Coordinates of N, CA and C and ligand atoms in Angstrom, one line a residue:
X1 N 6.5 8.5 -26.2 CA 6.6 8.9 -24.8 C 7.9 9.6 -24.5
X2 N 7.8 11.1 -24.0 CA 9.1 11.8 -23.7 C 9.7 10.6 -22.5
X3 N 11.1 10.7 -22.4 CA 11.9 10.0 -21.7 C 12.3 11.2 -20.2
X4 N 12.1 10.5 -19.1 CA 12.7 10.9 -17.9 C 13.2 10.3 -17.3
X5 N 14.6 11.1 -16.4 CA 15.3 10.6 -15.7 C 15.9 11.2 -14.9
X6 N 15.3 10.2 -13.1 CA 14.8 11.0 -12.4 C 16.3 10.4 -11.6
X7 N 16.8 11.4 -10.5 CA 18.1 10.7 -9.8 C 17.5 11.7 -8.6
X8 N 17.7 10.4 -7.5 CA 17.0 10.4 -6.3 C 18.3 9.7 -5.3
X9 N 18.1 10.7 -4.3 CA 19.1 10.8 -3.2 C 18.1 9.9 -1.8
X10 N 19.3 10.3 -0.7 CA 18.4 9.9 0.5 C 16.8 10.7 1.1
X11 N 17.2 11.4 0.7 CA 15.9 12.5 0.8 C 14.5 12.2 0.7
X12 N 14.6 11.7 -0.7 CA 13.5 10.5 -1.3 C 12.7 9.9 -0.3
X13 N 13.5 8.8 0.5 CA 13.2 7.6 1.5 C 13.2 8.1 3.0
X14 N 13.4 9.9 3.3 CA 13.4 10.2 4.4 C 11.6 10.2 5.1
X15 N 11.2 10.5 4.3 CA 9.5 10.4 4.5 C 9.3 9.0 5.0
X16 N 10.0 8.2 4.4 CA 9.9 6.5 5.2 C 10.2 6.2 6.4
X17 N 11.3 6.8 6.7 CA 11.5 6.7 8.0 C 13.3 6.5 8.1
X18 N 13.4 6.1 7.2 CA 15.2 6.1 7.1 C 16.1 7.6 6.9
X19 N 17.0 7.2 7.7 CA 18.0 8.6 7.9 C 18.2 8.6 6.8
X20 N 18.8 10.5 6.7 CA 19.8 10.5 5.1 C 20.8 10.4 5.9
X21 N 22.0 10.8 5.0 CA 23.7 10.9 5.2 C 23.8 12.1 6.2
X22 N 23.2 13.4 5.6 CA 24.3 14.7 5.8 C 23.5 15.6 6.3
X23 N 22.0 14.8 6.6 CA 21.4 16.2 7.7 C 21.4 15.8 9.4
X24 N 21.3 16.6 9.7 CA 21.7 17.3 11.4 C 21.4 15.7 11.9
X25 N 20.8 14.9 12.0 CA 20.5 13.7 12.4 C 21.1 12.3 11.7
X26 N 21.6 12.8 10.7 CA 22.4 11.6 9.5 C 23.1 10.8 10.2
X27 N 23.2 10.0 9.1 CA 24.1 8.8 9.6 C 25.1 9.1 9.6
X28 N 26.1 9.9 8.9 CA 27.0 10.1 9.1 C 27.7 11.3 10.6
X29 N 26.6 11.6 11.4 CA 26.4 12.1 12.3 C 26.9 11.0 13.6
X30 N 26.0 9.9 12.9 CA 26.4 8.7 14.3 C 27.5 7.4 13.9
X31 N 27.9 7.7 12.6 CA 28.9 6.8 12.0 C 30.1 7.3 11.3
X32 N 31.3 7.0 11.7 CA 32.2 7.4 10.5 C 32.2 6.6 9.2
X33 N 31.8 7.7 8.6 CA 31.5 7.2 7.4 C 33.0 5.9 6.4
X34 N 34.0 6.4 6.9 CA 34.9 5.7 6.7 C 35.3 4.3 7.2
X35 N 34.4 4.3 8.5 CA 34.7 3.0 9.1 C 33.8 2.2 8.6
X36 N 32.6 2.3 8.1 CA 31.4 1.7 7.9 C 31.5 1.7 6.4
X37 N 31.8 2.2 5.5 CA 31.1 2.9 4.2 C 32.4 2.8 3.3
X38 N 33.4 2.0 3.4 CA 34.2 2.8 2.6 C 35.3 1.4 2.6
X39 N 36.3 1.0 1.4 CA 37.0 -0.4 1.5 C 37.8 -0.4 2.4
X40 N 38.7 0.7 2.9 CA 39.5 0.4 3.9 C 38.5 0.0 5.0
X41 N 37.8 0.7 5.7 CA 36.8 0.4 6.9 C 36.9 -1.3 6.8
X42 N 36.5 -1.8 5.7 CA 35.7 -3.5 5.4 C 37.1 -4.0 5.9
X43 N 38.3 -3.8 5.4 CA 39.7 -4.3 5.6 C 40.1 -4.3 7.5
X44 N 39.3 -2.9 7.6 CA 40.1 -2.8 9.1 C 39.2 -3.8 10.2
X45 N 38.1 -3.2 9.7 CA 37.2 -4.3 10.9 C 35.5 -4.8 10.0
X46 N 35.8 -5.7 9.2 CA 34.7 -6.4 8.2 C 33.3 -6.5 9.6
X47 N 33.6 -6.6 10.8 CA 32.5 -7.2 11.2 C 31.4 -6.2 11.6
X48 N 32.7 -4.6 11.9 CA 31.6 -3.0 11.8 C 30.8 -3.2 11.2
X49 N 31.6 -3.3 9.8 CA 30.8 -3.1 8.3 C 29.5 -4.0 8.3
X50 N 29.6 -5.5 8.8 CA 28.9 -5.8 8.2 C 27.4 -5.6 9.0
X51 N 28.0 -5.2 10.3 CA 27.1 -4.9 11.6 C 26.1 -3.4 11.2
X52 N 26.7 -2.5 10.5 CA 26.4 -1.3 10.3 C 25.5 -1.6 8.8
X53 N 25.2 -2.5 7.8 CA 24.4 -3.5 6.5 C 23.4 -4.0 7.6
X54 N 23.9 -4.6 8.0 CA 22.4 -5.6 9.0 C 21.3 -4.8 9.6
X55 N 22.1 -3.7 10.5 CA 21.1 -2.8 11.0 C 20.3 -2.7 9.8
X56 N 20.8 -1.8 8.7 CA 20.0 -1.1 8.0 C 18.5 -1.8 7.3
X57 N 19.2 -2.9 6.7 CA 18.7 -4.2 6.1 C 17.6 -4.3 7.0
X58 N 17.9 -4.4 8.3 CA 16.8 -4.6 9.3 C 15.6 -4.0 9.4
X59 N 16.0 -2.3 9.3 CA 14.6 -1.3 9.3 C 14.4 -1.5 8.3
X60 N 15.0 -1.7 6.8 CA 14.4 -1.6 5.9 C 12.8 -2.7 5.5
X61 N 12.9 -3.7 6.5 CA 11.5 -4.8 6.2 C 10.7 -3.8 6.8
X62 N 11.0 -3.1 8.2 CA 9.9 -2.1 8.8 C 9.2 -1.4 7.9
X63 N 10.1 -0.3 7.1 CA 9.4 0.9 6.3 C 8.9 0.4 4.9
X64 N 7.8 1.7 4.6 CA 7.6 1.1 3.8 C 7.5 2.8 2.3
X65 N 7.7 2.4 1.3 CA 7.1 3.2 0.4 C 6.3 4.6 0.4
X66 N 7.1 6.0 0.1 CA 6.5 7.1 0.6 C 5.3 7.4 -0.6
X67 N 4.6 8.6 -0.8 CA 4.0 9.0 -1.8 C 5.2 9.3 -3.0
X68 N 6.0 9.5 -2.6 CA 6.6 10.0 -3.7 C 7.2 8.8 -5.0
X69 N 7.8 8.0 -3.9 CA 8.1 6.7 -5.0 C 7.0 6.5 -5.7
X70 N 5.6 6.2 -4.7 CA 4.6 6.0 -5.8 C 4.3 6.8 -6.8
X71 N 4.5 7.9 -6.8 CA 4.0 8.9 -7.7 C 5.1 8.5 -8.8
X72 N 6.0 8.3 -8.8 CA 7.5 8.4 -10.2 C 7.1 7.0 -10.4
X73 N 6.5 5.8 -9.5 CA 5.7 4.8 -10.8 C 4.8 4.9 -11.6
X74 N 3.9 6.0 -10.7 CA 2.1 6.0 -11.6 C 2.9 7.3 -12.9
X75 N 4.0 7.2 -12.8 CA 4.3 8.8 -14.3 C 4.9 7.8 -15.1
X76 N 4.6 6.4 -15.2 CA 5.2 5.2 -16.0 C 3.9 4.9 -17.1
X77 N 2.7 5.8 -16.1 CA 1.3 5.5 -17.5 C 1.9 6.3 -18.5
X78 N 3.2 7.9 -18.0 CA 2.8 8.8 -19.1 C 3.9 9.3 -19.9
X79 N 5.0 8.7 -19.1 CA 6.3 9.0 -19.5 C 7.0 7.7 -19.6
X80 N 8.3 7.6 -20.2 CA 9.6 6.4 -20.3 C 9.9 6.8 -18.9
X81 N 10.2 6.4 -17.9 CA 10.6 7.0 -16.9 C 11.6 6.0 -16.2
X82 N 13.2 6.5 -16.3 CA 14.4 5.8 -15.6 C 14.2 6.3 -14.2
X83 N 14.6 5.5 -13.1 CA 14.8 6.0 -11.6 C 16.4 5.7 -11.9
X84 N 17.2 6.5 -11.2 CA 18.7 6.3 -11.7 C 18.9 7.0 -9.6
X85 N 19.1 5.5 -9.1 CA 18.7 6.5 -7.2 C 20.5 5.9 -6.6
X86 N 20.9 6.6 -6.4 CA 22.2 6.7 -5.0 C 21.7 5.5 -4.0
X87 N 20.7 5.4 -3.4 CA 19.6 4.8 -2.8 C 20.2 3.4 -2.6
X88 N 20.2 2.6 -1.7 CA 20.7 1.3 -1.6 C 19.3 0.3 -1.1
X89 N 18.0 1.1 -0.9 CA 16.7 0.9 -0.1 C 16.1 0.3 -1.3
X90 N 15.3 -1.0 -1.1 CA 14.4 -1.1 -2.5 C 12.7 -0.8 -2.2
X91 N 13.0 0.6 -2.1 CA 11.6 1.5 -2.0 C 11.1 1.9 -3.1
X92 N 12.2 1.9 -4.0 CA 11.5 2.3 -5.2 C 10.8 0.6 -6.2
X93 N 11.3 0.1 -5.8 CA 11.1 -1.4 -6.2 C 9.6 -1.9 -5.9
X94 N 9.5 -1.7 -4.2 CA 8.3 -2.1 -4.3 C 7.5 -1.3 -3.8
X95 N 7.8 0.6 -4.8 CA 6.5 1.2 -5.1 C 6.6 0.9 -6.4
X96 N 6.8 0.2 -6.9 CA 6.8 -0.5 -8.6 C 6.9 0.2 -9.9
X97 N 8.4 0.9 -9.8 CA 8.9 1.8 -10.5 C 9.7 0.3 -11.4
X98 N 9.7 0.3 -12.7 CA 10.0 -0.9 -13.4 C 11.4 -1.0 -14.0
X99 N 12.0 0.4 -14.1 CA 13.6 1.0 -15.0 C 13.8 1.8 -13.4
X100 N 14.9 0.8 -13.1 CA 16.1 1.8 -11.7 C 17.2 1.1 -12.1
X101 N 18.1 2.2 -12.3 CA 19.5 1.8 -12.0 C 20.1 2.5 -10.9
X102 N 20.6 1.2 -9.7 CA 21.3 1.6 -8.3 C 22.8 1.4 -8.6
X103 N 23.3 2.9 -8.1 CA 24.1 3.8 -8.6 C 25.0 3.2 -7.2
X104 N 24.7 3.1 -6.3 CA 25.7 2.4 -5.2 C 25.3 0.7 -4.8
X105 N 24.6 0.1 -5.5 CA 24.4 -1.2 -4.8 C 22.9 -1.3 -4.2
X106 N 23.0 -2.4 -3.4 CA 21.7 -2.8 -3.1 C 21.4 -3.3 -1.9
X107 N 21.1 -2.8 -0.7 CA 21.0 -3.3 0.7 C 20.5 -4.6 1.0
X108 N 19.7 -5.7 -0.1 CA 19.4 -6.7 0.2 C 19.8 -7.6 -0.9
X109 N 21.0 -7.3 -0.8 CA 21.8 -8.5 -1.9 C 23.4 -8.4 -1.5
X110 N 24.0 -9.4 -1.8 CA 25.7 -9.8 -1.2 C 25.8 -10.5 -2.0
X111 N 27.5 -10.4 -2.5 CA 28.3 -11.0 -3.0 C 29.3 -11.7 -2.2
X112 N 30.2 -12.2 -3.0 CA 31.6 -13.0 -2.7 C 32.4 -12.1 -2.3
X113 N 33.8 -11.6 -1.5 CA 34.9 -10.5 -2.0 C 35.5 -11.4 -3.1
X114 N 35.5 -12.3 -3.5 CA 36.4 -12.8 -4.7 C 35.5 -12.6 -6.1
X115 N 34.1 -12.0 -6.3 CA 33.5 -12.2 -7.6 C 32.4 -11.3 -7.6
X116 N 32.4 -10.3 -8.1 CA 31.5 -8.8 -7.9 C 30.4 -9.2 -8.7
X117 N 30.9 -10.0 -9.7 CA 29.3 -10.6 -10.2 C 28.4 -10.9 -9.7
X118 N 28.7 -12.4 -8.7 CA 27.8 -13.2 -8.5 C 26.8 -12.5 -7.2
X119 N 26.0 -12.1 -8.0 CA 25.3 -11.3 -6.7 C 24.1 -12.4 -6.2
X120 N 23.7 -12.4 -4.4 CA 22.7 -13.0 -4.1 C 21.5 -12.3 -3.1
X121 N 20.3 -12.5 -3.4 CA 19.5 -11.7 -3.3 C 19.5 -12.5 -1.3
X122 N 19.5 -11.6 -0.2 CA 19.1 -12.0 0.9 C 17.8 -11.7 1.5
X123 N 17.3 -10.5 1.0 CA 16.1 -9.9 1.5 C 16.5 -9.1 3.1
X124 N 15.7 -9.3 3.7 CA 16.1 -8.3 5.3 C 17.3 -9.2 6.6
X125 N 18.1 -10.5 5.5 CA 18.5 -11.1 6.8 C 20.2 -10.6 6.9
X126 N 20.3 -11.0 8.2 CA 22.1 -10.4 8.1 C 23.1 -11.5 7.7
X127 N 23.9 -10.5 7.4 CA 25.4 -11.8 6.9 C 26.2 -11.2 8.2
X128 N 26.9 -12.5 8.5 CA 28.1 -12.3 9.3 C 29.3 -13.0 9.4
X129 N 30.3 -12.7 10.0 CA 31.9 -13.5 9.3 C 31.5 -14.6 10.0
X130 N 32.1 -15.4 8.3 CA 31.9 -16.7 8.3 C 30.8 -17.2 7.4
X131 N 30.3 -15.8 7.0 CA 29.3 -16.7 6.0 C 29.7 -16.3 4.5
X132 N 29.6 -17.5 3.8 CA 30.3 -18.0 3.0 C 29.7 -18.0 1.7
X133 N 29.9 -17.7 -0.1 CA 29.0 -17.9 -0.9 C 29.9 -20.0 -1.0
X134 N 29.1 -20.6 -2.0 CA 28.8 -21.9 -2.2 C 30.9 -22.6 -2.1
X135 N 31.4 -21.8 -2.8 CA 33.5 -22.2 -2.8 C 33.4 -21.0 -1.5
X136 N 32.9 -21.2 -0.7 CA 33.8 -21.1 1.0 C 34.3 -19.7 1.3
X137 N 33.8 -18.4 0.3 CA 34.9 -17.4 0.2 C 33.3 -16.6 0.7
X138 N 33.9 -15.6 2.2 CA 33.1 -14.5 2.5 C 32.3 -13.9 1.9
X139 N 31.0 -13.1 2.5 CA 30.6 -12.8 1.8 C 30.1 -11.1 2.3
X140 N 30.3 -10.3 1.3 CA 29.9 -8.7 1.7 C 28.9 -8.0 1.4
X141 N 28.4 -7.1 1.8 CA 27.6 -6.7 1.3 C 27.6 -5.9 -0.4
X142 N 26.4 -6.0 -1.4 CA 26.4 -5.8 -2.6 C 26.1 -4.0 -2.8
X143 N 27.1 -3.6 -1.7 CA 27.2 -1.8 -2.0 C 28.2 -1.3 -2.3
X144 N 28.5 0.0 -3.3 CA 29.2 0.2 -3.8 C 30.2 1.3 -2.3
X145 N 31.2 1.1 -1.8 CA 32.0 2.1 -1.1 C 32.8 2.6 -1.5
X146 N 32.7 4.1 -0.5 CA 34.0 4.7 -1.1 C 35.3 4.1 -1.3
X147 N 35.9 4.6 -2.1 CA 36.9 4.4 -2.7 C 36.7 3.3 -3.4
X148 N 35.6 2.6 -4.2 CA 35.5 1.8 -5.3 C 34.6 1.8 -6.4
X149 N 34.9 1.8 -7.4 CA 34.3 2.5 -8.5 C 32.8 1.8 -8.7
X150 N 32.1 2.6 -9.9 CA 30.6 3.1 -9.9 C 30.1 1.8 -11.1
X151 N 29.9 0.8 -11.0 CA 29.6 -0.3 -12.3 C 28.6 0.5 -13.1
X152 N 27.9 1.2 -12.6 CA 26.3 1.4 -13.5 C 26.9 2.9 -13.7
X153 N 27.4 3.7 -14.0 CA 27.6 4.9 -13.8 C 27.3 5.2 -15.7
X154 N 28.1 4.1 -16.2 CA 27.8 4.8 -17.8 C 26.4 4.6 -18.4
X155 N 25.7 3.5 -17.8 CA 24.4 3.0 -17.7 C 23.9 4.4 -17.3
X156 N 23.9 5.1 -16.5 CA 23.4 6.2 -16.0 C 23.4 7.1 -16.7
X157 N 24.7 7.2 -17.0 CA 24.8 8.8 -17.8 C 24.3 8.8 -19.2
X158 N 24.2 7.2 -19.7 CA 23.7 7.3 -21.2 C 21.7 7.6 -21.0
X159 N 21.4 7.4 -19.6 CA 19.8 7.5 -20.1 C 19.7 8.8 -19.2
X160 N 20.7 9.5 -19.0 CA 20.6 11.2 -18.5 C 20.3 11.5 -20.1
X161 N 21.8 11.4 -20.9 CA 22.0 11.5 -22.2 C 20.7 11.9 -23.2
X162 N 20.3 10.6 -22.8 CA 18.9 10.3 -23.5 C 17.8 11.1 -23.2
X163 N 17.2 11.8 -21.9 CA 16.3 12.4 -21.4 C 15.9 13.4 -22.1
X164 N 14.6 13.6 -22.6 CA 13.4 14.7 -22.6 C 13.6 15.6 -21.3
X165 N 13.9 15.1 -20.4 CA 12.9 16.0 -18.6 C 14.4 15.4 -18.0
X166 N 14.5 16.0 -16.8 CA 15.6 15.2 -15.8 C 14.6 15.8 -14.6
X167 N 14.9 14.7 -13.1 CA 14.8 15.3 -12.2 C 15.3 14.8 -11.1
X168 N 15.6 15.5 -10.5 CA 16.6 15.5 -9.3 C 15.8 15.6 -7.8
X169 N 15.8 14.7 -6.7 CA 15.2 14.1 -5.9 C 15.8 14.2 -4.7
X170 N 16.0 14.7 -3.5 CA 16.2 14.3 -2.3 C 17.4 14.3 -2.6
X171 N 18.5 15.2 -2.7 CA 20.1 14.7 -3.0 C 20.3 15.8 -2.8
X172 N 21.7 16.0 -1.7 CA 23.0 16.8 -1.5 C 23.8 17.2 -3.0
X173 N 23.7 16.6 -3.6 CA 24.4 16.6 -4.5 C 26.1 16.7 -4.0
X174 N 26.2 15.8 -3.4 CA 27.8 15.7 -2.5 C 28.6 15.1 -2.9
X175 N 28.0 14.0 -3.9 CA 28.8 12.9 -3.8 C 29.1 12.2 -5.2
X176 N 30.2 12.1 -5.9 CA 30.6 12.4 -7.1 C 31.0 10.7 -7.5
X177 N 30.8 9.8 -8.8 CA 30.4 10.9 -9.6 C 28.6 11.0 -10.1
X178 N 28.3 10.6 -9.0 CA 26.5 10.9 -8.8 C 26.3 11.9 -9.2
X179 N 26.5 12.8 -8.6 CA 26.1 14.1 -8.9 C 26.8 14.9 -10.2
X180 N 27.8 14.4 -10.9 CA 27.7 15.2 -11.9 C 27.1 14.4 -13.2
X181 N 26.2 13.3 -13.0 CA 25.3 12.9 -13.9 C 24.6 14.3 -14.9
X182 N 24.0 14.9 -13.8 CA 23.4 15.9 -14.5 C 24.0 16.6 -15.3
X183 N 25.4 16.3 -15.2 CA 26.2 17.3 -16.7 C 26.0 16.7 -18.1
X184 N 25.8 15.4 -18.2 CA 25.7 14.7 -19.3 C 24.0 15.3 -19.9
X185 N 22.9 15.6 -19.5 CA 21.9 16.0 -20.1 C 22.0 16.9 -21.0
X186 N 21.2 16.8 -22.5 CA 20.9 17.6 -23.6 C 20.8 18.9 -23.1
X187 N 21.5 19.7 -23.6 CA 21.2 21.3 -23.5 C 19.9 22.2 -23.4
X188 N 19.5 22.7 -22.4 CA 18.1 23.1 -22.4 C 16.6 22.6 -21.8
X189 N 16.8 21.6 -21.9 CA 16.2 20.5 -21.8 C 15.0 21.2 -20.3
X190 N 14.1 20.6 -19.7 CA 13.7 20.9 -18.4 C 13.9 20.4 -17.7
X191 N 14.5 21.0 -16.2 CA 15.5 19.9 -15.0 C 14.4 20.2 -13.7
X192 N 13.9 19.7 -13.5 CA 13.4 19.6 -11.8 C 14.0 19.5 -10.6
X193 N 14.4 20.7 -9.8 CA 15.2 19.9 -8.4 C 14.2 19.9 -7.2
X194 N 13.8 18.9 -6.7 CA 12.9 18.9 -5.4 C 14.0 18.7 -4.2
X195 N 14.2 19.4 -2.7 CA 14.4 19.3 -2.1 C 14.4 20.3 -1.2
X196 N 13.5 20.2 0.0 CA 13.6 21.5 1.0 C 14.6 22.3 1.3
X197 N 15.9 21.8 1.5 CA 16.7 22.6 1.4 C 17.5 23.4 0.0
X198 N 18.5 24.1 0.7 CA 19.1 24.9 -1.1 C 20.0 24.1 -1.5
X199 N 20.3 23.1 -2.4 CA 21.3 23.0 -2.9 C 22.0 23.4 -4.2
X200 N 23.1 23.0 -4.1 CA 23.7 24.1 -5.4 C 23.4 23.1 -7.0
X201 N 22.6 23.7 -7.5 CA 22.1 22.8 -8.8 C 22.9 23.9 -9.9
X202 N 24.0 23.5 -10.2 CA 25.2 24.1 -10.8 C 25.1 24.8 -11.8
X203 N 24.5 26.1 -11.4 CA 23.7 26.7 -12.3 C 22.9 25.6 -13.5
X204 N 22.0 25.2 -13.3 CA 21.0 24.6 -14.1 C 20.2 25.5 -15.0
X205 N 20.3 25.8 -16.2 CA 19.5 26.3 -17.0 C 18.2 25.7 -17.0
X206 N 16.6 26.2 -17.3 CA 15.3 25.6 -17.6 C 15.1 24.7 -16.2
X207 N 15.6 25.8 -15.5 CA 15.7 24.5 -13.9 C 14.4 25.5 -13.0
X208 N 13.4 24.0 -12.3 CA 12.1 24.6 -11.8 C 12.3 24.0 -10.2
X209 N 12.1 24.9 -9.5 CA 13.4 24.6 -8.3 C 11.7 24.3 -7.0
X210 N 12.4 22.9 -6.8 CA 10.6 22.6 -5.6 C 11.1 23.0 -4.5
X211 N 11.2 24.2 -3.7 CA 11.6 24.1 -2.0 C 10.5 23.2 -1.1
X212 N 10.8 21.7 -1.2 CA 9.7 20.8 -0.5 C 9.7 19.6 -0.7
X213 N 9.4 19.2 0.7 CA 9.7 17.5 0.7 C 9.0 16.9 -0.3
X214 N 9.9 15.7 -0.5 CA 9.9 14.9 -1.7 C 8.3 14.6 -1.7
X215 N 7.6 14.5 -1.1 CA 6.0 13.7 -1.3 C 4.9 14.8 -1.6
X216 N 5.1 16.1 -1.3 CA 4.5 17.4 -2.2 C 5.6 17.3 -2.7
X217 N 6.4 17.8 -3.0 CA 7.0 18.5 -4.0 C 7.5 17.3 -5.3
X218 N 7.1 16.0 -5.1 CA 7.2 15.3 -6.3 C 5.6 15.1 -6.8
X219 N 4.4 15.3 -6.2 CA 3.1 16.0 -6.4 C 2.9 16.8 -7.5
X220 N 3.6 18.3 -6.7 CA 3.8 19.0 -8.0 C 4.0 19.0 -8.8
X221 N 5.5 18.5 -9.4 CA 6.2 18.1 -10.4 C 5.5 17.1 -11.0
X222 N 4.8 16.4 -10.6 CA 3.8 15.5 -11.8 C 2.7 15.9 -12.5
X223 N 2.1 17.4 -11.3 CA 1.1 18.2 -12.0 C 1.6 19.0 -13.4
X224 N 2.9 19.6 -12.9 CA 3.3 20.2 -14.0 C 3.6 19.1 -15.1
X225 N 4.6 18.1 -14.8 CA 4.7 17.6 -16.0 C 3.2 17.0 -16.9
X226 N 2.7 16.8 -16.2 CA 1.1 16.2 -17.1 C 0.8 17.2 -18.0
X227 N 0.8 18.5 -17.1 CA 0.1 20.0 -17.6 C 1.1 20.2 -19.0
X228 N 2.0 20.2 -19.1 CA 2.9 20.8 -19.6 C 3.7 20.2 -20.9
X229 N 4.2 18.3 -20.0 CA 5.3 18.1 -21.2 C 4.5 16.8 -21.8
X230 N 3.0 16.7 -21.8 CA 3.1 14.9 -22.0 C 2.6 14.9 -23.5
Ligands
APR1 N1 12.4 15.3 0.9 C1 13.3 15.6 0.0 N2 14.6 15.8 0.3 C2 15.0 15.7 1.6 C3 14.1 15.4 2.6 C4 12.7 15.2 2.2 N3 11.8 14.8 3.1 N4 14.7 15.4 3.8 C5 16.0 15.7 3.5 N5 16.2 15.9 2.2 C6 17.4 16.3 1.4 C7 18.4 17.1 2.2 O1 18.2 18.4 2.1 C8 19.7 16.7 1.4 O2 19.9 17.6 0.4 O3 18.0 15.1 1.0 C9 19.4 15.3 0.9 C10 20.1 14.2 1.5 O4 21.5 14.4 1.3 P1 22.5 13.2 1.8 O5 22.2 12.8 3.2 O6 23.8 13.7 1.4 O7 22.1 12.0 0.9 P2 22.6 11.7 -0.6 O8 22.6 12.9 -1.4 O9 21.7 10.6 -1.1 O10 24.1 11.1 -0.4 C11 24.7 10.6 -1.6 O11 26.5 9.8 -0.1 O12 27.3 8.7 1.7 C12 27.0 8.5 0.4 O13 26.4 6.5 -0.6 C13 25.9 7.5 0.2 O14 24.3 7.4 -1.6 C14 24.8 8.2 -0.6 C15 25.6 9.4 -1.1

């Protein structure tokens, strides 16, 4: 089975119903991203932070699963297929995609600030100061913020590395070092970028460019790939 690996932005999950970041309506439109999103923010005022996780956490029991997620599971009959998503939503989870690695963390799990391991799964409920893992020490949310480095990132780039196919999903490509995953792919190779708008896919050689939301235009891309690479 050729191997794909697919890296999927907010874009993806906009069909669901959740904001992205950086369009006209984004979150970063109604949030500074640095107060919310980022370690000093957690330092200056932890209870923003954790107030700005809980919302999210909250809509996320609402939405559910667009066509597109489903489609990059049902390409698991035909391909190896890694989801490698920015994505903190577990949409891809339960449209039952089985290989994801989350590249910033995970909106329904918290840790300690004292132990980045011990992660605990919460599902849609909120943490707030004062709550404590089991030795008494706060607890934050299990996302990766600016200014703190990327745990899965080599994980990532070794099954770019590895790819037959790459494709690229609902992403700005803004945000580093996410977005220069794509530099680690074999030479040549065939790259997919789906996303209505233009973004700069850094000159991509063998690159098949979808102007369209992720649920056609990840449609297509599965027509072609069947047609073409299986
Ligand atoms: N289908 C596909 N793509 C879409 C759709 C859609 N329906 N709607 C919007 N998009 C595209 C936009 O054109 C944009 O290029 O999704 C992209 C969203 O870009 P961002 O909001 O920047 O989200 P993302 O690229 O995931 O941001 C990366 O930035 O703030 C951090 O940690 C956060 O993981 C996030 C990272």
């Amino acid at each position: 089975m050729k191997k794909i690996a697919v890296l999927t932005g907010a874009g993806i999950s906009a069909e669901s119903g959740i904001s992205t970041f950086r369009d006209s309506d984004g979150l970063w439109e109604q949030h500074n991203v640095m107060d919310v999103a980022s370690i000093e923010g957690w330092y200056k005022n932890p209870k923003l932070v954790l107030d700005f996780y809980n919302e999210r956490r909250k809509q996320l029991e609402t939405v559910e699963p667009n066509a597109a997620h489903k489609i990059l599971h049902e390409l698991e009959n035909h391909f190896n297929v890694c989801v490698i998503t920015q994505n903190v939503d577990n949409l891809h989870e339960r449209a039952g995609s089985t290989n994801i690695i989350h590249l910033h963390g995970e909106l329904t799990k918290v840790r300690s600030i004292a132990d980045e391991d011990t992660v605990y799964d919460i599902g849609y409920k909120a943490i707030n100061i004062g709550d404590t893992d089991k030795s008494g020490v706060q607890l934050r949310p299990h996302i990766v913020w600016f200014g703190e480095a990327v745990p899965m990132l080599n994980a990532a780039a070794d099954k770019v590395a590895q790819a037959d196919i790459i494709a690229i999903i609902g992403t700005s490509l803004n945000v580093y070092p996410a977005a220069g995953l794509v530099n680690y792919k074999k030479n040549g190779i065939p790259v997919f970028l789906i996303n209505p708008n233009d973004v700069n896919p850094f000159h991509i050689q063998n690159l098949t460019l979808i102007q369209e939301k992720a649920t056609t235009g990840v449609e297509k891309m599965r027509n072609i790939l069947i047609e073409k690479y299986l």
